[in-house]
PDB file of C-alpha atoms in Angstrom:
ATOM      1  CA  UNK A 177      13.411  -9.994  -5.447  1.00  0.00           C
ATOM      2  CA  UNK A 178      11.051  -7.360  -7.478  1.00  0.00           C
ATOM      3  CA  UNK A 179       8.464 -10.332  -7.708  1.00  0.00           C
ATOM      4  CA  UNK A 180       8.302 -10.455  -3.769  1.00  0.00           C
ATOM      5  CA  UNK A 181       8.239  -6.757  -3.330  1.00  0.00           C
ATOM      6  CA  UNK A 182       5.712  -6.426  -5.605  1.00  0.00           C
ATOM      7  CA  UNK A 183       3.559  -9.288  -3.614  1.00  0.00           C
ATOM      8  CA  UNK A 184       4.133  -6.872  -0.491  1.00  0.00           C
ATOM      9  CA  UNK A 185       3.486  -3.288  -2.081  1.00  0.00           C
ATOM     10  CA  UNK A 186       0.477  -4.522  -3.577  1.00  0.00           C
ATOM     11  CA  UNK A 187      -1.049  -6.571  -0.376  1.00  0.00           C
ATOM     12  CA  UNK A 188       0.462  -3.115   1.932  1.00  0.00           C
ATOM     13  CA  UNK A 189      -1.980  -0.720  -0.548  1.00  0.00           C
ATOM     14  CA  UNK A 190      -4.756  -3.526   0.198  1.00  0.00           C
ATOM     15  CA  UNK A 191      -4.036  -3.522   3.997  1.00  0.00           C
ATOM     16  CA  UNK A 192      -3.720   0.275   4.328  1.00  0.00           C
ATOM     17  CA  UNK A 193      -6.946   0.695   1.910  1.00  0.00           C
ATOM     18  CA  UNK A 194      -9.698  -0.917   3.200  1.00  0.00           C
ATOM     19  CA  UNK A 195     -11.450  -0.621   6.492  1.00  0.00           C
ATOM     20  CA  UNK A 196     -13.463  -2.819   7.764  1.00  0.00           C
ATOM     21  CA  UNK A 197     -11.617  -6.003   7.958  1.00  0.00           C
ATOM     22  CA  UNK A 198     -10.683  -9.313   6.428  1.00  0.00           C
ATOM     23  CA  UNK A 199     -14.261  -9.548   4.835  1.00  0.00           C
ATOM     24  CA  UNK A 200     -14.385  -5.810   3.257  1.00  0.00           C
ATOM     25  CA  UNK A 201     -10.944  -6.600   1.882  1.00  0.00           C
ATOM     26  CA  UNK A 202     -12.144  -9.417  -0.595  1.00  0.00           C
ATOM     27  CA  UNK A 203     -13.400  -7.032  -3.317  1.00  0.00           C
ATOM     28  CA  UNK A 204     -10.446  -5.062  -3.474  1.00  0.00           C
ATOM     29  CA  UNK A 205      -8.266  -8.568  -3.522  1.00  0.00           C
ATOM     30  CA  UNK A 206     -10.354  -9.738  -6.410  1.00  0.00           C
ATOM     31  CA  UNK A 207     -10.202  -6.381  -8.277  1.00  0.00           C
ATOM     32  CA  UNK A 208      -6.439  -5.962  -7.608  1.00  0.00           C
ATOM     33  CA  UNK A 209      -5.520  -9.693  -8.135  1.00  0.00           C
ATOM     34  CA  UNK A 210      -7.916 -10.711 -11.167  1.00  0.00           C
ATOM     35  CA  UNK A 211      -8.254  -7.859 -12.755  1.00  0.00           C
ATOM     36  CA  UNK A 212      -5.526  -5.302 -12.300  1.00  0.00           C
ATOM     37  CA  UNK A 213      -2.399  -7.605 -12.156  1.00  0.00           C
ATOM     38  CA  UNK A 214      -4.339 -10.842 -13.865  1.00  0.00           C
ATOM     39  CA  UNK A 215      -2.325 -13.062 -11.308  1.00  0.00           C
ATOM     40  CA  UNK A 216      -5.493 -15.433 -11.059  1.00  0.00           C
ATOM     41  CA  UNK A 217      -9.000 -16.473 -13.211  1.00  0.00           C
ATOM     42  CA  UNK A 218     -12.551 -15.010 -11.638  1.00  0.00           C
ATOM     43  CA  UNK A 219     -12.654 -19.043 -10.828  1.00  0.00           C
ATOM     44  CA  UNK A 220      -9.364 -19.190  -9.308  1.00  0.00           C
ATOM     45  CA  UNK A 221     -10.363 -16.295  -6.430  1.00  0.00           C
ATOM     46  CA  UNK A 222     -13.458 -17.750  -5.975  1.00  0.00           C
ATOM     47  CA  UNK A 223     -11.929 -20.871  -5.111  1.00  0.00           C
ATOM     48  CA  UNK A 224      -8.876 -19.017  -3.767  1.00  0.00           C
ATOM     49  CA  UNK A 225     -11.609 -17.271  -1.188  1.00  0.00           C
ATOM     50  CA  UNK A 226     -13.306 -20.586  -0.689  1.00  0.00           C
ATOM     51  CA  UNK A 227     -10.639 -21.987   0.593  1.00  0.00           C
ATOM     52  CA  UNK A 228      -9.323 -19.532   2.769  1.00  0.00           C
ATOM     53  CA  UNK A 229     -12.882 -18.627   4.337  1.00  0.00           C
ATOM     54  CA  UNK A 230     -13.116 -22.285   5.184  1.00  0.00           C
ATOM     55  CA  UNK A 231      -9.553 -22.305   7.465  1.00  0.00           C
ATOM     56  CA  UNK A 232      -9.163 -20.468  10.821  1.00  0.00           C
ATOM     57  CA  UNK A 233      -8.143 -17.082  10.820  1.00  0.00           C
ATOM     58  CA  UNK A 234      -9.171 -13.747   8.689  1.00  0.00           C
ATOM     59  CA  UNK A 235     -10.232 -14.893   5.236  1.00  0.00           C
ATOM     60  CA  UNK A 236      -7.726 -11.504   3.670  1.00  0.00           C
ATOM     61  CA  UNK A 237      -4.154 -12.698   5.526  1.00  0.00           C
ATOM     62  CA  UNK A 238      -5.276 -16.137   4.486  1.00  0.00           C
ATOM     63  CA  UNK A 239      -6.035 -15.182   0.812  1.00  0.00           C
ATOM     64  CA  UNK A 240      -2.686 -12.715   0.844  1.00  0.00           C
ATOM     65  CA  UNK A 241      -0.372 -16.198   2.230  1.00  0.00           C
ATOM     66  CA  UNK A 242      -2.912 -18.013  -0.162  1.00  0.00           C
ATOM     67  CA  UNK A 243      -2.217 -15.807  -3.426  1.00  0.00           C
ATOM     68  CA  UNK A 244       1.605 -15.220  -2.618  1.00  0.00           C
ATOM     69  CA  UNK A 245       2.437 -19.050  -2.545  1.00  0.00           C
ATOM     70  CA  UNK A 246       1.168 -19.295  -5.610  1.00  0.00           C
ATOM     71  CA  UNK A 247       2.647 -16.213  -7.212  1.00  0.00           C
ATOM     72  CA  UNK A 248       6.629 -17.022  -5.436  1.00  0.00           C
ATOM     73  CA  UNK A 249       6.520 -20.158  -3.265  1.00  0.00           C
ATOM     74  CA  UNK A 250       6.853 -19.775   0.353  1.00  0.00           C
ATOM     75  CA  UNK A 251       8.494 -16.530   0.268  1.00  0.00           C
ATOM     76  CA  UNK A 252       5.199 -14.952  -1.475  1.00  0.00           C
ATOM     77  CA  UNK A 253       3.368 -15.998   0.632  1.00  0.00           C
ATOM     78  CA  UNK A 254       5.284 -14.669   3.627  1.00  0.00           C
ATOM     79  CA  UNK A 255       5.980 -11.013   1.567  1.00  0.00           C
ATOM     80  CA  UNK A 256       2.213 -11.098   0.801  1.00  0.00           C
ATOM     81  CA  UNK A 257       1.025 -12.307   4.296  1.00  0.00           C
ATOM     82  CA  UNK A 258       3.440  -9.424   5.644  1.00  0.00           C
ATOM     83  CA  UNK A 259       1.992  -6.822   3.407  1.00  0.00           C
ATOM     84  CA  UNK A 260      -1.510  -7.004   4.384  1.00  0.00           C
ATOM     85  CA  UNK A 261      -0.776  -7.049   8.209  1.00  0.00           C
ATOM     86  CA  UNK A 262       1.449  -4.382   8.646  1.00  0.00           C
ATOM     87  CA  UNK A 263      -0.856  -1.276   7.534  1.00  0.00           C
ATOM     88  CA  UNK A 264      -3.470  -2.517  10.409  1.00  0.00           C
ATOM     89  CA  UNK A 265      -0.114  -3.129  12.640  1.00  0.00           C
ATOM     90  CA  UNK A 266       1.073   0.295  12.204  1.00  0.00           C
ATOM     91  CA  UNK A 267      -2.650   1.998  12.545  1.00  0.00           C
ATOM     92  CA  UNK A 268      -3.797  -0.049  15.591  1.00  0.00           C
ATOM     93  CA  UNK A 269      -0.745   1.149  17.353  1.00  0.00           C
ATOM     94  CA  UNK A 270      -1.132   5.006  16.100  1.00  0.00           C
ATOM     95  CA  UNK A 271      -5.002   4.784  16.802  1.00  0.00           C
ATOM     96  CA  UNK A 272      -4.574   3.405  19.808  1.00  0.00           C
ATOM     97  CA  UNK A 273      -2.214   6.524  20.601  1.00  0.00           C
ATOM     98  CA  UNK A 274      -4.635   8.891  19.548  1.00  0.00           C
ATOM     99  CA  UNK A 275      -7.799   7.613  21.313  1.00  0.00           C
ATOM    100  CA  UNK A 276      -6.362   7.294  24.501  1.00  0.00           C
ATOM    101  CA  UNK A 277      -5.320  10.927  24.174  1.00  0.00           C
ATOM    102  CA  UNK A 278      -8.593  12.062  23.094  1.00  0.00           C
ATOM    103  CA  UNK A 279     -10.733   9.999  25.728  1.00  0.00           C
ATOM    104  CA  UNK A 280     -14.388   9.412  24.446  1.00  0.00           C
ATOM    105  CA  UNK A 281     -15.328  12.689  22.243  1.00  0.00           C
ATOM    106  CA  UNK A 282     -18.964  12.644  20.550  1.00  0.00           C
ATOM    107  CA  UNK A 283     -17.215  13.372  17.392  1.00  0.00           C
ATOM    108  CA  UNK A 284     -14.509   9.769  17.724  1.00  0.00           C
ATOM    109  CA  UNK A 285     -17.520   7.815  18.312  1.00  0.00           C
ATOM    110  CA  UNK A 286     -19.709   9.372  15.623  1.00  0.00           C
ATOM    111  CA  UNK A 287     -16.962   8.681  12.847  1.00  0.00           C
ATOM    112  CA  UNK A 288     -16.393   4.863  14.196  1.00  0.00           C
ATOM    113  CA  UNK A 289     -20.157   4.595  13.487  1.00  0.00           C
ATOM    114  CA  UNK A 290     -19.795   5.718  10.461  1.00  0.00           C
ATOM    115  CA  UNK A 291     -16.783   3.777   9.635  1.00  0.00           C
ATOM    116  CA  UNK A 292     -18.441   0.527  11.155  1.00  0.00           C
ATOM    117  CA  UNK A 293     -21.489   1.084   8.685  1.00  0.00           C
ATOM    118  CA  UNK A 294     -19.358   1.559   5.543  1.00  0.00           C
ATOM    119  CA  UNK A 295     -17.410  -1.863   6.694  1.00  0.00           C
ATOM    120  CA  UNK A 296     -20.702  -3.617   6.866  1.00  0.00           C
ATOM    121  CA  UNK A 297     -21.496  -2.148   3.258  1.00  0.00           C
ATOM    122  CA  UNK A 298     -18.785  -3.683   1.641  1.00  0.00           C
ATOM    123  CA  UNK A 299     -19.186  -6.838   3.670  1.00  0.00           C
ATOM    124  CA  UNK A 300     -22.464  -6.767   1.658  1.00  0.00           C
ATOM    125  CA  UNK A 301     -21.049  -5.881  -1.250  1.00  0.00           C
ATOM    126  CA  UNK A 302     -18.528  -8.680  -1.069  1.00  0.00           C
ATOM    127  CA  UNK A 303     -21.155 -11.622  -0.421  1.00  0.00           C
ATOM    128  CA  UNK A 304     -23.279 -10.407  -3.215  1.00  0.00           C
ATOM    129  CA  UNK A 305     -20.734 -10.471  -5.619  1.00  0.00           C
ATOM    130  CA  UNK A 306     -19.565 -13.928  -4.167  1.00  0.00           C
ATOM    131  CA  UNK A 307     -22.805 -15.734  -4.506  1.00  0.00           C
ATOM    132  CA  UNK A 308     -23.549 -14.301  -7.990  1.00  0.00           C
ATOM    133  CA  UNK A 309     -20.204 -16.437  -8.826  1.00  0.00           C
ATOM    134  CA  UNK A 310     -20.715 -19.205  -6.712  1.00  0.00           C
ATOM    135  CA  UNK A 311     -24.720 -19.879  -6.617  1.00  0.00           C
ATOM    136  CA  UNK A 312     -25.134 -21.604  -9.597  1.00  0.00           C
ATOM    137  CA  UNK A 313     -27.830 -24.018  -8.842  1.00  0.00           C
ATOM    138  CA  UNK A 314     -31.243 -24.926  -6.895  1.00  0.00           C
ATOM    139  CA  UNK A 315     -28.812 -27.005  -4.743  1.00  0.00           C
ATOM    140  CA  UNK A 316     -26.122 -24.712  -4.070  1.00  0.00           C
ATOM    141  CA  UNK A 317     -28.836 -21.375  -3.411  1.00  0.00           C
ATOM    142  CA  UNK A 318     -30.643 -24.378  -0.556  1.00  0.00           C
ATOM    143  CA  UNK A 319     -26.715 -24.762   0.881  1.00  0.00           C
ATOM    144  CA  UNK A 320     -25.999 -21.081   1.642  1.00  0.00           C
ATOM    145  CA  UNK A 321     -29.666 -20.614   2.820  1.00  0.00           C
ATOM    146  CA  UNK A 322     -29.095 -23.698   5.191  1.00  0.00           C
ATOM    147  CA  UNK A 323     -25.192 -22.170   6.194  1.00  0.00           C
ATOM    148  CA  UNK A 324     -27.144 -18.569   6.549  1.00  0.00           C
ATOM    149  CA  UNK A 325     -30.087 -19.456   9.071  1.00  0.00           C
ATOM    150  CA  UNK A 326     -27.345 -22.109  11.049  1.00  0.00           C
ATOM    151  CA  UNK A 327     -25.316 -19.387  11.763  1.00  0.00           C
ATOM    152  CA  UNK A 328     -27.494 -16.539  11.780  1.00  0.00           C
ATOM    153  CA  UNK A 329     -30.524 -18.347  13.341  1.00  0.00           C
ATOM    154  CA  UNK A 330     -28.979 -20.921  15.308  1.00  0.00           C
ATOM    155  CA  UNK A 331     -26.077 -19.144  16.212  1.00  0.00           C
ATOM    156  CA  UNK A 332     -24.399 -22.150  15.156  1.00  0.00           C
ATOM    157  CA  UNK A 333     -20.424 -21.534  14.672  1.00  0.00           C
ATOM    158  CA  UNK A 334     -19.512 -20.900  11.135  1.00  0.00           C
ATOM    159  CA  UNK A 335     -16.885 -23.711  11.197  1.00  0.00           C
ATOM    160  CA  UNK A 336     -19.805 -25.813  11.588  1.00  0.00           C
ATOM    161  CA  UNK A 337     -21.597 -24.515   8.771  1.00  0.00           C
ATOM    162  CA  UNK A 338     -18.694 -24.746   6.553  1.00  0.00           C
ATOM    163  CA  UNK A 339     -17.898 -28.287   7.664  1.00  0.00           C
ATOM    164  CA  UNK A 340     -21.511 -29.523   7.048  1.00  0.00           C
ATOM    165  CA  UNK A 341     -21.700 -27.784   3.580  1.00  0.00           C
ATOM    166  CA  UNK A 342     -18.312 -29.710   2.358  1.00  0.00           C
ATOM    167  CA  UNK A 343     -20.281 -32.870   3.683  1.00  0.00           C
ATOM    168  CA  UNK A 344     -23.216 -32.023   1.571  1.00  0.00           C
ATOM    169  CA  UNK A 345     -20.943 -31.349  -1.219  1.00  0.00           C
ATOM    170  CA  UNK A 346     -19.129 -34.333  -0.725  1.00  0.00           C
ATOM    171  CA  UNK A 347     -21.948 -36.830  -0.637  1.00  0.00           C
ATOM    172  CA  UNK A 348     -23.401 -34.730  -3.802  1.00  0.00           C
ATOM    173  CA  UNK A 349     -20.394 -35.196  -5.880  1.00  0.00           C
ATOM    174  CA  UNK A 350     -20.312 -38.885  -5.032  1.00  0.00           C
ATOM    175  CA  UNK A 351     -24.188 -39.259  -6.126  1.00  0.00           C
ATOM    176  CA  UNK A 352     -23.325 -37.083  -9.294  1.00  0.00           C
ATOM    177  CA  UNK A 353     -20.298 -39.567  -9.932  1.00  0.00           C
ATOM    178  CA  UNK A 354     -22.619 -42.309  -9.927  1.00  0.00           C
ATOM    179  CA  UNK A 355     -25.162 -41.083 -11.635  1.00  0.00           C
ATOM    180  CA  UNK A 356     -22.154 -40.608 -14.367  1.00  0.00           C
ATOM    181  CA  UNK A 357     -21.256 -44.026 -14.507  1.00  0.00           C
ATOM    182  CA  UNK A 358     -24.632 -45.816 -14.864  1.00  0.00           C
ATOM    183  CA  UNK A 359     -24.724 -43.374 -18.040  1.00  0.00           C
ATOM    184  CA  UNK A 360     -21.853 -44.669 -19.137  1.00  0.00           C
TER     185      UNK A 360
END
């Protein structure tokens, strides 16, 4: 039971922590999950957030269900998954209390745009940190560049992007796996 508790507290204080979203959460997942409570490898979160960016839904509940299955089976991942949700829960309902009793003040709207431009910070933060780990090669620095102006350019969706980028990866790793055995 402490094991599943534990999954919670720590993905609550990660929920009620960070603002911005699923996105501004992913440096405070890796800190608190790699190296806080060493529960995965640098690799194991990069692949963890991988994964979980590639599926529907916000990349931090997925990496919370993610991380909790593989910390206690399904019940992690439901304790985790539950942690993380419930601070945004909770303050959603309470802000949504507040600012309909406070209407649309100067001084509301000047901290959400302050708030808003801190999320986008980390957001930053996050994706730096990410590609430092992830862009190792020519090939890999021409995929995110290709993902990046699809999406940001074309306005393709990002589902899209991610799809065609396992494709490329897919048909790379099959020419690299060739190129192995005529070596051999």
């Amino acid at each position: 039971m402490k094991g599943y508790l534990e999954l919670l507290g720590v993905f609550f204080k990660i929920g009620l922590f960070t603002v911005g979203g699923g996105m501004a959460m992913l440096p405070l997942i890796q800190h608190t999950v790699v190296e806080r409570k060493k529960w995965m490898t640098e690799q194991e979160i990069v692949d963890c957030f991988a994964v979980c960016q590639a599926l529907p839904g916000v990349v931090a509940i997925n990496s919370a269900t993610y991380i909790g299955k593989q910390r206690k089976g399904f019940v992690g991942a439901v304790a985790a998954s539950l942690g993380v949700m419930l601070p945004s829960f909770i303050i959603i309902l309470l802000a949504v209390l507040l600012l309909e009793s406070l209407g649309h003040s100067p001084h509301v709207e000047g901290a959400l745009t302050a708030v808003k431009a801190s999320s986008a910070g980390l957001i930053l933060y996050a994706g730096i940190r990410l590609s430092r780990q992830v862009i190792r090669t020519g090939g890999d620095a021409a995929v995110a560049l290709i993902s990046w102006l699809a999406v940001a350019i074309l306005n393709l969706a990002a589902v899209w992007a991610i799809l065609g980028a396992a494709l490329l990866g897919l048909i790379r790793g099959t020419m690299q796996g060739r190129e192995v055995k005529e070596e051999s």
